[in-house]
PDB file of C-alpha atoms in Angstrom:
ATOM      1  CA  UNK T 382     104.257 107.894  97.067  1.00  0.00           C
ATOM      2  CA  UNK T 383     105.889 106.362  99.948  1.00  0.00           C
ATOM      3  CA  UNK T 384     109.133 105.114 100.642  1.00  0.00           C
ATOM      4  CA  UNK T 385     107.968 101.823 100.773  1.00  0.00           C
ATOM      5  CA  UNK T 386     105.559 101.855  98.123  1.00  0.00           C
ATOM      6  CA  UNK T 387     108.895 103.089  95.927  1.00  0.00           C
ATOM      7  CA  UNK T 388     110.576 100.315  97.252  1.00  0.00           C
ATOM      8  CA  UNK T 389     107.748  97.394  96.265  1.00  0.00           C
ATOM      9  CA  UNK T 390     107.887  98.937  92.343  1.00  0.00           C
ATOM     10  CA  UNK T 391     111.929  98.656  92.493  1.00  0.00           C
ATOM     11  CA  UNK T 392     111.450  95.155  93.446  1.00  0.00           C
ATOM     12  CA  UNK T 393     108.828  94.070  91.137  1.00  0.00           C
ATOM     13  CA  UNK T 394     110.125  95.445  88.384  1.00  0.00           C
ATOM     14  CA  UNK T 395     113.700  93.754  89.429  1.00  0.00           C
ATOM     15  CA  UNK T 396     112.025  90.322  90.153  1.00  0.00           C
ATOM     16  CA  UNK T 397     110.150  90.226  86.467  1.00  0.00           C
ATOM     17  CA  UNK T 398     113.763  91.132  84.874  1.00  0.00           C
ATOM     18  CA  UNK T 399     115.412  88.566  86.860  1.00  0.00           C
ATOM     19  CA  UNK T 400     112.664  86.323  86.290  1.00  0.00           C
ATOM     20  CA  UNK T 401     111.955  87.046  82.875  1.00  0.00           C
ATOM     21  CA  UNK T 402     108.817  87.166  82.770  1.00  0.00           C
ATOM     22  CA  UNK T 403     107.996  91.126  82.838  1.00  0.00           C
ATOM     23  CA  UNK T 404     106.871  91.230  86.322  1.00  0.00           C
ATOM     24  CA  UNK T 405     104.491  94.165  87.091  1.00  0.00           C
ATOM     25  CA  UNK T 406     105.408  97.651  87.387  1.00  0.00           C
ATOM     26  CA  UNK T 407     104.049  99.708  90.508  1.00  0.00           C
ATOM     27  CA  UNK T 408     105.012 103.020  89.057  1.00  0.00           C
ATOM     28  CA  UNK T 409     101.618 104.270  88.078  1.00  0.00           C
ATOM     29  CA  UNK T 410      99.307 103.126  91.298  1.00  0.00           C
ATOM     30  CA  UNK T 411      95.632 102.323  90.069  1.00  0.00           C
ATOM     31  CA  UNK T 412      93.380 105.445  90.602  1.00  0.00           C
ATOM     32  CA  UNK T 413      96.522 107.903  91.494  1.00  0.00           C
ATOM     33  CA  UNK T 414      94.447 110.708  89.510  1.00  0.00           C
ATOM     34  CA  UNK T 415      91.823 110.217  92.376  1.00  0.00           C
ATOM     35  CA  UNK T 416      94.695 109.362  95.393  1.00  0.00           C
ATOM     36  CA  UNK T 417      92.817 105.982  95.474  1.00  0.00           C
ATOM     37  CA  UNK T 418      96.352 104.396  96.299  1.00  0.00           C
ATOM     38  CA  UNK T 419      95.183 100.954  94.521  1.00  0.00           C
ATOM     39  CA  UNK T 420      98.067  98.933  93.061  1.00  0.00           C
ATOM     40  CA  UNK T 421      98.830  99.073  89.639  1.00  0.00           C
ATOM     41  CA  UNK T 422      98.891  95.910  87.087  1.00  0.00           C
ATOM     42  CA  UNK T 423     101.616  94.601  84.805  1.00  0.00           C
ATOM     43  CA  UNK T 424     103.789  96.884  82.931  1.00  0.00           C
ATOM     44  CA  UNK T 425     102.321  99.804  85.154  1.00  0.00           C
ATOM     45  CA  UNK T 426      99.101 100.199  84.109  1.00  0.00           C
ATOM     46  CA  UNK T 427      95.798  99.888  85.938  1.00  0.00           C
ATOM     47  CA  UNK T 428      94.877  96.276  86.493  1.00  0.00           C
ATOM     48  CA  UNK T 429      92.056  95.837  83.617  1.00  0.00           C
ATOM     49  CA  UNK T 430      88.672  94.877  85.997  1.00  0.00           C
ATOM     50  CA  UNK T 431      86.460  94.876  83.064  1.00  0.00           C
ATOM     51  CA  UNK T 432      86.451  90.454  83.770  1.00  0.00           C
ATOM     52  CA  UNK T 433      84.243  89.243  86.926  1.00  0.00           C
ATOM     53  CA  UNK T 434      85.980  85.746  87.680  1.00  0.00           C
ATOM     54  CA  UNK T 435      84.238  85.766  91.340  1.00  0.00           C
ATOM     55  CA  UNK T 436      82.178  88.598  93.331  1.00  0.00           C
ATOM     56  CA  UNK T 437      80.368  88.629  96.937  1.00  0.00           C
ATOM     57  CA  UNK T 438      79.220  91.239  99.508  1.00  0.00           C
ATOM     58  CA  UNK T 439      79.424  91.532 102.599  1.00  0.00           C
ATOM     59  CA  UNK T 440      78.975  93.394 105.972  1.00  0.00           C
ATOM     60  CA  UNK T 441      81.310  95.706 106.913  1.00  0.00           C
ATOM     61  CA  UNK T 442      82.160  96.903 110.722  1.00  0.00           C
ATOM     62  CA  UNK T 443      80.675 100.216 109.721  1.00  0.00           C
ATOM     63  CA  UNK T 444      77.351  99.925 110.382  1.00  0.00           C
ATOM     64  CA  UNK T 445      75.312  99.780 107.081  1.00  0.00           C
ATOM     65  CA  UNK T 446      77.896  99.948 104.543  1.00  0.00           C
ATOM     66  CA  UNK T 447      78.276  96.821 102.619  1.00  0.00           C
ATOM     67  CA  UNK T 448      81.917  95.633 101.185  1.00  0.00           C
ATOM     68  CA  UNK T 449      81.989  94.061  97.529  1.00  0.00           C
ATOM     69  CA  UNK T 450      85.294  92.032  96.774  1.00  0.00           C
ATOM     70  CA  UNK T 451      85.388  91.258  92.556  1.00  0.00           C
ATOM     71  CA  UNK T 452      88.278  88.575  91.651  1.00  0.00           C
ATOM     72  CA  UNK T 453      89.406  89.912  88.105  1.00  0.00           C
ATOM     73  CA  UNK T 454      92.159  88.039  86.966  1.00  0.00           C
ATOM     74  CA  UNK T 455      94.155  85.077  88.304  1.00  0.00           C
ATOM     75  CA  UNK T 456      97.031  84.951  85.749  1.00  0.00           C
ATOM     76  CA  UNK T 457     100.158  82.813  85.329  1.00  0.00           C
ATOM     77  CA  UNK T 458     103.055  85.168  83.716  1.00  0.00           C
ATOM     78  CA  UNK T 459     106.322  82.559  84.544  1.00  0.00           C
ATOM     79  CA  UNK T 460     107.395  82.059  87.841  1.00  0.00           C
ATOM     80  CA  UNK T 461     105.182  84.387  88.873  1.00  0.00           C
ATOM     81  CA  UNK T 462     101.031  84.175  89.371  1.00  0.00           C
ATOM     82  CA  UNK T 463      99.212  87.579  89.360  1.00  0.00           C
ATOM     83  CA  UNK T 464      95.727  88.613  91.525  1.00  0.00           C
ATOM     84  CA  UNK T 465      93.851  91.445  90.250  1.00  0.00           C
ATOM     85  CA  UNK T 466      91.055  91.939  92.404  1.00  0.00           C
ATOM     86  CA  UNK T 467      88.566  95.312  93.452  1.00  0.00           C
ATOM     87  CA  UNK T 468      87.108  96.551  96.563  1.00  0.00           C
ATOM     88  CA  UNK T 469      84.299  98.876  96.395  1.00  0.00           C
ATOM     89  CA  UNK T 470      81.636 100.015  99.306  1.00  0.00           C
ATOM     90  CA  UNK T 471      78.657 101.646  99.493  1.00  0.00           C
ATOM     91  CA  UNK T 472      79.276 104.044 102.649  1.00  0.00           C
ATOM     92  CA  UNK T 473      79.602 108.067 102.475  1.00  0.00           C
ATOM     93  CA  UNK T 474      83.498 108.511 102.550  1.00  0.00           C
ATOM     94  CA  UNK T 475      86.513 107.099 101.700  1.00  0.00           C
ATOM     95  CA  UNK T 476      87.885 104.216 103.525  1.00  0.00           C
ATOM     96  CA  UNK T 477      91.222 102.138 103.491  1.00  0.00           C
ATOM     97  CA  UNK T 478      91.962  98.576 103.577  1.00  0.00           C
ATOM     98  CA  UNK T 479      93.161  99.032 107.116  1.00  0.00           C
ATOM     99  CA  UNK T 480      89.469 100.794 108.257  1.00  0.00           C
ATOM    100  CA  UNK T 481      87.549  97.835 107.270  1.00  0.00           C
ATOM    101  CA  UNK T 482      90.305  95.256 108.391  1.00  0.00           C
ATOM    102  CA  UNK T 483      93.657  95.821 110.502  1.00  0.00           C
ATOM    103  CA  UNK T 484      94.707  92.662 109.319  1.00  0.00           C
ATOM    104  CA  UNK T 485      93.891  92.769 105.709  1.00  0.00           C
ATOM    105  CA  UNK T 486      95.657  90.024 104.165  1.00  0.00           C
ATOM    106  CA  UNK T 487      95.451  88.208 100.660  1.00  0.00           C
ATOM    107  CA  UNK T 488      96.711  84.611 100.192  1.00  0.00           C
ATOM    108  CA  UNK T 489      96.243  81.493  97.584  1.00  0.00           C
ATOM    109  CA  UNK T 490      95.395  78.071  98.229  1.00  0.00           C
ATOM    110  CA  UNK T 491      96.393  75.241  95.750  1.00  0.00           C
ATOM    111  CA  UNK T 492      94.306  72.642  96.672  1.00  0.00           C
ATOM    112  CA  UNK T 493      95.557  70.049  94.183  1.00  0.00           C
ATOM    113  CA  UNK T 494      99.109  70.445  95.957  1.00  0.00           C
ATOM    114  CA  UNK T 495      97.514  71.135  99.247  1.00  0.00           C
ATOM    115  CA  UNK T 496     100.050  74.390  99.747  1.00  0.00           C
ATOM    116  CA  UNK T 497      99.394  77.803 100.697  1.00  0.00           C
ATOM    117  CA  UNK T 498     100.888  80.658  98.821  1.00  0.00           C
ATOM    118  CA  UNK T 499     101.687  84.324 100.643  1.00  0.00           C
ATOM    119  CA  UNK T 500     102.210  87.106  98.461  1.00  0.00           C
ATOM    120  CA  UNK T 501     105.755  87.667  96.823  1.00  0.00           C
ATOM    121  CA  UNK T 502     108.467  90.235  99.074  1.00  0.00           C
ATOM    122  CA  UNK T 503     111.201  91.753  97.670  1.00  0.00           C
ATOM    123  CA  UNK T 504     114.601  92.022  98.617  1.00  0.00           C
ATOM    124  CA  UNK T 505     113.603  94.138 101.869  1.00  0.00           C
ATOM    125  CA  UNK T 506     110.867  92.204 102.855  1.00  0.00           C
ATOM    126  CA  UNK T 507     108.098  94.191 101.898  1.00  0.00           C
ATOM    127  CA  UNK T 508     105.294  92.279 100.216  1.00  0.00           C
ATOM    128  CA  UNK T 509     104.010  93.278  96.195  1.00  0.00           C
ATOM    129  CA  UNK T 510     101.302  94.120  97.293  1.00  0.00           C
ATOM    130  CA  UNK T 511      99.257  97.448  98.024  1.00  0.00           C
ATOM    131  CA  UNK T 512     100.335  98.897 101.531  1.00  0.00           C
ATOM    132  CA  UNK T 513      97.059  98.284 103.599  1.00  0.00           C
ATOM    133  CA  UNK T 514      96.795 101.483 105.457  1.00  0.00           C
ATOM    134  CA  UNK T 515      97.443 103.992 102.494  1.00  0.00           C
ATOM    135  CA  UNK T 516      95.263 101.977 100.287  1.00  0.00           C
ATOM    136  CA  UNK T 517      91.967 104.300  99.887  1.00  0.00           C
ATOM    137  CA  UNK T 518      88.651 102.680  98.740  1.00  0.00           C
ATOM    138  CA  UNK T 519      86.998 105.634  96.777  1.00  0.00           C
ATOM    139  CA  UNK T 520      83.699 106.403  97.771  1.00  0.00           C
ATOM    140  CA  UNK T 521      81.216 104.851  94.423  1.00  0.00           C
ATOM    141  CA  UNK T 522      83.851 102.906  92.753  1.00  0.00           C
ATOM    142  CA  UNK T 523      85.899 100.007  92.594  1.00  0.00           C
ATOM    143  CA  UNK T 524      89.086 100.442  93.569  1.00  0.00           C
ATOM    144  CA  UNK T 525      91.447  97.669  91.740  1.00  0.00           C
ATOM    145  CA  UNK T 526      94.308  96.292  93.558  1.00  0.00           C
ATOM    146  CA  UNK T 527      96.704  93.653  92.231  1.00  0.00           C
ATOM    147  CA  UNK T 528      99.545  91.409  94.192  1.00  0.00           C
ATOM    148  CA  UNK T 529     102.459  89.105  93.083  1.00  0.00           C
ATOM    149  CA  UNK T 530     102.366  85.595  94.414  1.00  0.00           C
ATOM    150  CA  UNK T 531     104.625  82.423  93.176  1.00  0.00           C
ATOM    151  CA  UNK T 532     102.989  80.584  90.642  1.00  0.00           C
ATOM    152  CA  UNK T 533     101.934  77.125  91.702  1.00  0.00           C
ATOM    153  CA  UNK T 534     102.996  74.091  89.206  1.00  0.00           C
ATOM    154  CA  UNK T 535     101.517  73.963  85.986  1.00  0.00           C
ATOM    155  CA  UNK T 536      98.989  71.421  86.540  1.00  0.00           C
ATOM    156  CA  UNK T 537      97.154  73.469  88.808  1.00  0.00           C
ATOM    157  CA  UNK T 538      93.996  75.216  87.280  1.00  0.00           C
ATOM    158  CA  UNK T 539      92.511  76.874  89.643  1.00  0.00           C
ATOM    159  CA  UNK T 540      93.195  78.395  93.466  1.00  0.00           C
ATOM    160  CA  UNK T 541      90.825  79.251  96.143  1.00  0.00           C
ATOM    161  CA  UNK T 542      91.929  83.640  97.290  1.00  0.00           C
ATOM    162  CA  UNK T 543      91.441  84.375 100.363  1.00  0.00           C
ATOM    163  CA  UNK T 544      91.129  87.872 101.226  1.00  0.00           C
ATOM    164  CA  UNK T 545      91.204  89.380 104.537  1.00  0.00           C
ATOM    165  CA  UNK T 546      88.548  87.230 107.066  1.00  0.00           C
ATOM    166  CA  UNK T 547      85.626  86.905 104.493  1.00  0.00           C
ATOM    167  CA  UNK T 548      84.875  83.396 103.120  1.00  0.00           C
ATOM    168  CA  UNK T 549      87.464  82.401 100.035  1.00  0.00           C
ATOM    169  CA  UNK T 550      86.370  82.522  96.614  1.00  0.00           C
ATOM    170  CA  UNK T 551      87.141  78.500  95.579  1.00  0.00           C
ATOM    171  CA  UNK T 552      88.157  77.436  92.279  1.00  0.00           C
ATOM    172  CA  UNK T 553      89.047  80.637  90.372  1.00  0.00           C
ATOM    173  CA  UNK T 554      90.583  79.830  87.398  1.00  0.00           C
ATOM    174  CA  UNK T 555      94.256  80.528  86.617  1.00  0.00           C
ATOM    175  CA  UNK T 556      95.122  81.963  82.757  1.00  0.00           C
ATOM    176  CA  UNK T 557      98.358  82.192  81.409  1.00  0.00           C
TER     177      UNK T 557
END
């Protein structure tokens, strides 16, 4: 585990006790059997991707190999606003975030408030979030990734994700 990656679990797990609202863990990284480097989900465990909010494929800059993004869970837990979504590909070896997109990036929109939301950073700056480069998409499976984002007031419903440069999934719902 990095040094950095250490540091993002410290913080999470300090900003849900501070916030009380039992922030996610990133002890136990999603698929670290496999060295998938996901992120893991609250209390860490792996995020649960059994629920298919949103889903589209795409073209990758590999030639032939298709990208599928899967929103899983949009969820309100206090302050806070979880994303649990999974990247899976259809090419012959494993791949990071950073292989299919330098700039891999994940934001909200609240378009009832008309504000953007980046994902959450800790006390060093480093975003809770999965570290793009080390991030490995297993070859023939999903691999789930989940980041920490300020929740947007309570009125709001739904957010449009935008991941990396594909198209944004509008109107996922957000649970509590």
């Amino acid at each position: 585990m990095s040094r950095r990656f250490g540091a993002a679990v410290l913080a999470a797990a300090l900003l849900g006790a501070l916030a009380g609202c039992g922030a996610g863990s990133r002890e136990d990284p999603a698929g670290a059997a496999d060295g998938s480097g996901g992120a893991a989900g609250a209390a860490g465990t792996t995020p649960d991707i059994g629920t298919e909010l949103a889903r589209a494929a795409y073209p990758s800059r590999f030639e032939g190999v298709e990208l599928t993004l899967t929103v899983h869970e949009l969820r309100r837990q206090g302050r806070l606003l979880h994303l649990v979504y999974s990247v899976a590909h259809d090419g012959d070896e494993e791949l990071s975030l950073w292989d299919f997109d330098d700039a891999w990036d994940v934001a909200l929109v609240d378009s009832v408030n008309l504000r953007r939301h980046s994902v959450v950073a800790d006390g060093d700056q480093e975003e809770l979030a999965p570290y793009r480069v080390d991030t490995e998409i297993p070859v023939g499976a999903a691999a789930p990734l989940g980041y920490v984002f300020a929740a947007p007031p309570e009125d709001v419903t739904a957010m449009d994700v935008y991941i990396s440069t594909f198209p944004p999934f509008r109107d996922v719902p957000v649970s509590s």
